[in-house]
JSON list of C-alpha atoms in Angstrom, two decimals:
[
{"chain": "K", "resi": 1, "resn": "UNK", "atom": "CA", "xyz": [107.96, 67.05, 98.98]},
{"chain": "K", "resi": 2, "resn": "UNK", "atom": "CA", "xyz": [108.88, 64.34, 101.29]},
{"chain": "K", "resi": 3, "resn": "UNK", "atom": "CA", "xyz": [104.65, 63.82, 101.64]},
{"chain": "K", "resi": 4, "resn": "UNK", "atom": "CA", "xyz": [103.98, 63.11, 98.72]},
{"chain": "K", "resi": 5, "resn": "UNK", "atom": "CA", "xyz": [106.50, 60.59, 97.83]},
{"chain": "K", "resi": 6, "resn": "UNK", "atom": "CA", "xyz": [105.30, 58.98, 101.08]},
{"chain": "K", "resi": 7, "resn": "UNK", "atom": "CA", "xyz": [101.91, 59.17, 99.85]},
{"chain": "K", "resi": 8, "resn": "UNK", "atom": "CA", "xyz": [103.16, 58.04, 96.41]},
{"chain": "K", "resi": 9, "resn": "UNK", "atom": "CA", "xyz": [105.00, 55.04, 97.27]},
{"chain": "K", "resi": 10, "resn": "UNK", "atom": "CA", "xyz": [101.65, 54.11, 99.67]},
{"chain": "K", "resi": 11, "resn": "UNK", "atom": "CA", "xyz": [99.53, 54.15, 96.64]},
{"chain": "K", "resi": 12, "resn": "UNK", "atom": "CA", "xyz": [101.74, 51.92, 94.77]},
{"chain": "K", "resi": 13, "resn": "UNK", "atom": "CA", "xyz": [102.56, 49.46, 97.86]},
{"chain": "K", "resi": 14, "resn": "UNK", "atom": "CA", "xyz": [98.53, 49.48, 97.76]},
{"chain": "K", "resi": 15, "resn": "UNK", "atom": "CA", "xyz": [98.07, 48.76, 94.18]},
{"chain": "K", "resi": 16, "resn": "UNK", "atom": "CA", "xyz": [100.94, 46.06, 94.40]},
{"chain": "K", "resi": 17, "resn": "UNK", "atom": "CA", "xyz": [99.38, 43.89, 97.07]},
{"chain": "K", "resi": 18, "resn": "UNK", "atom": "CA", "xyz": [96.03, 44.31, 95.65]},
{"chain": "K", "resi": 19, "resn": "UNK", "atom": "CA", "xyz": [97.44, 42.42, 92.37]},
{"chain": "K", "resi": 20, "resn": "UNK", "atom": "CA", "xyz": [99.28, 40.03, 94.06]},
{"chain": "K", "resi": 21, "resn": "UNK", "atom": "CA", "xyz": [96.34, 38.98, 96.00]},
{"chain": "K", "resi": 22, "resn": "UNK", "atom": "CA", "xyz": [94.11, 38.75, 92.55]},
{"chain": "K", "resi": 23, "resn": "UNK", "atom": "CA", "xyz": [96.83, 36.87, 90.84]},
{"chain": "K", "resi": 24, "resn": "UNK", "atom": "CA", "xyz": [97.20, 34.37, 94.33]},
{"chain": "K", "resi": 25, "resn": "UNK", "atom": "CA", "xyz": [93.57, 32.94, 94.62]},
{"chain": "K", "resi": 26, "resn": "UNK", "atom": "CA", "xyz": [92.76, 33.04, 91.16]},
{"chain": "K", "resi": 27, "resn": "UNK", "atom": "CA", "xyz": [95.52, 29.69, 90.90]},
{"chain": "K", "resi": 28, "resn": "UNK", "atom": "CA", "xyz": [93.98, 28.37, 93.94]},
{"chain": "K", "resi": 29, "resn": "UNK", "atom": "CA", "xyz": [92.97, 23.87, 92.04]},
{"chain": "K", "resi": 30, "resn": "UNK", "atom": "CA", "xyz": [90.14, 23.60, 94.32]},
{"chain": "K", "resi": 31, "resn": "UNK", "atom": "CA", "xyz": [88.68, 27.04, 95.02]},
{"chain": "K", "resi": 32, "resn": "UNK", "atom": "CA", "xyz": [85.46, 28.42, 92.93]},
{"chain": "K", "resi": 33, "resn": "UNK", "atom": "CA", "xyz": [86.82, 30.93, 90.17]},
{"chain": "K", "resi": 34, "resn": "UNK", "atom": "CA", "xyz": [83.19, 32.62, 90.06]},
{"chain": "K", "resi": 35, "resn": "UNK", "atom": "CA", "xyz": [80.50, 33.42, 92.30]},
{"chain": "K", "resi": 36, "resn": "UNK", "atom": "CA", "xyz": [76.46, 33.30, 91.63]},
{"chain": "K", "resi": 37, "resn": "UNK", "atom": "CA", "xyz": [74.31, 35.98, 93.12]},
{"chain": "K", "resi": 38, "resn": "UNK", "atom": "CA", "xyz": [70.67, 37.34, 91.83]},
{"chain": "K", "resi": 39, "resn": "UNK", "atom": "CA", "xyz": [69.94, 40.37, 90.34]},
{"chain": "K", "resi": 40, "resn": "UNK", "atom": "CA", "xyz": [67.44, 41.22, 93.09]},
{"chain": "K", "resi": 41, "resn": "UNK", "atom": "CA", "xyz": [66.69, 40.19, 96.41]},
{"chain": "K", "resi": 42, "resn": "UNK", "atom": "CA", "xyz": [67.51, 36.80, 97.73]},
{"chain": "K", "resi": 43, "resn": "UNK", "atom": "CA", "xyz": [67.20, 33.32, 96.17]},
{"chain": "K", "resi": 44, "resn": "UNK", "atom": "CA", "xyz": [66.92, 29.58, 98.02]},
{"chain": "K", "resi": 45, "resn": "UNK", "atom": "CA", "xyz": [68.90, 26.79, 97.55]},
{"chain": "K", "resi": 46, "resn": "UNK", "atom": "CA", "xyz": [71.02, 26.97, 94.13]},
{"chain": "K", "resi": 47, "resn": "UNK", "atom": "CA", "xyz": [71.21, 22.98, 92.56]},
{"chain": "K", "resi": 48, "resn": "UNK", "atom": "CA", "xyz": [71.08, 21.56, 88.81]},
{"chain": "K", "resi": 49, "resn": "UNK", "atom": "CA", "xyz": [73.99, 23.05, 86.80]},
{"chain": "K", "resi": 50, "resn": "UNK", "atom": "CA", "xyz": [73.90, 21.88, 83.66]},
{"chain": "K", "resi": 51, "resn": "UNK", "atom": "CA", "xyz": [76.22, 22.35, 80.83]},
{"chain": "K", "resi": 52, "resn": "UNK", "atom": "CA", "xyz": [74.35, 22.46, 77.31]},
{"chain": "K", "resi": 53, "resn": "UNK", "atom": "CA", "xyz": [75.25, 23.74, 74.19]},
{"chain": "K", "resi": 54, "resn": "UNK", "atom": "CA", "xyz": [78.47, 25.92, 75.57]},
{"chain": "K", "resi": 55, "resn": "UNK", "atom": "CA", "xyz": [76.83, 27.34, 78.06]},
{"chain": "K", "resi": 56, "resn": "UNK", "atom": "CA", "xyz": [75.90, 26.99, 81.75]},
{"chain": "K", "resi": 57, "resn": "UNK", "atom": "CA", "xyz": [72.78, 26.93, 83.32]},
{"chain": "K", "resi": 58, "resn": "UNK", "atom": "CA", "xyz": [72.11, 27.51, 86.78]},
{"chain": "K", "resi": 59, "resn": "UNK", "atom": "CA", "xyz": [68.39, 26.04, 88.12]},
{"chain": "K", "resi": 60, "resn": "UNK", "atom": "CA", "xyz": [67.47, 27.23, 92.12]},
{"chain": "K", "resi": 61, "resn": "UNK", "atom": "CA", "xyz": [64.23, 26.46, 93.89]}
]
């Protein structure tokens, strides 16, 4: 019994600081909110976004 609250209150300490942490940088002025990667392999240098029409585009060499 005494296991699995232990175990319990583990998961929720876990779950807890895991929200906290989301919540934390997401405020963050100066820090990028979203991150760019490629469906497949690799791409080179990522340059020319451009906002047109309501929507962002992303040009890379």
């Amino acid at each position: 019994k005494m296991i699995k609250k232990t175990a319990l209150l583990l998961i929720l300490f876990g779950i807890s600081t895991c929200l906290v942490a989301q919540d934390a940088t997401y405020k963050e002025q100066y820090r990028p909110q979203f991150h760019f990667s490629p469906a497949i392999n690799w791409m080179n240098d990522p340059n020319g976004m451009v906002y047109y029409d309501g929507e962002y585009h992303l040009f890379y060499q």
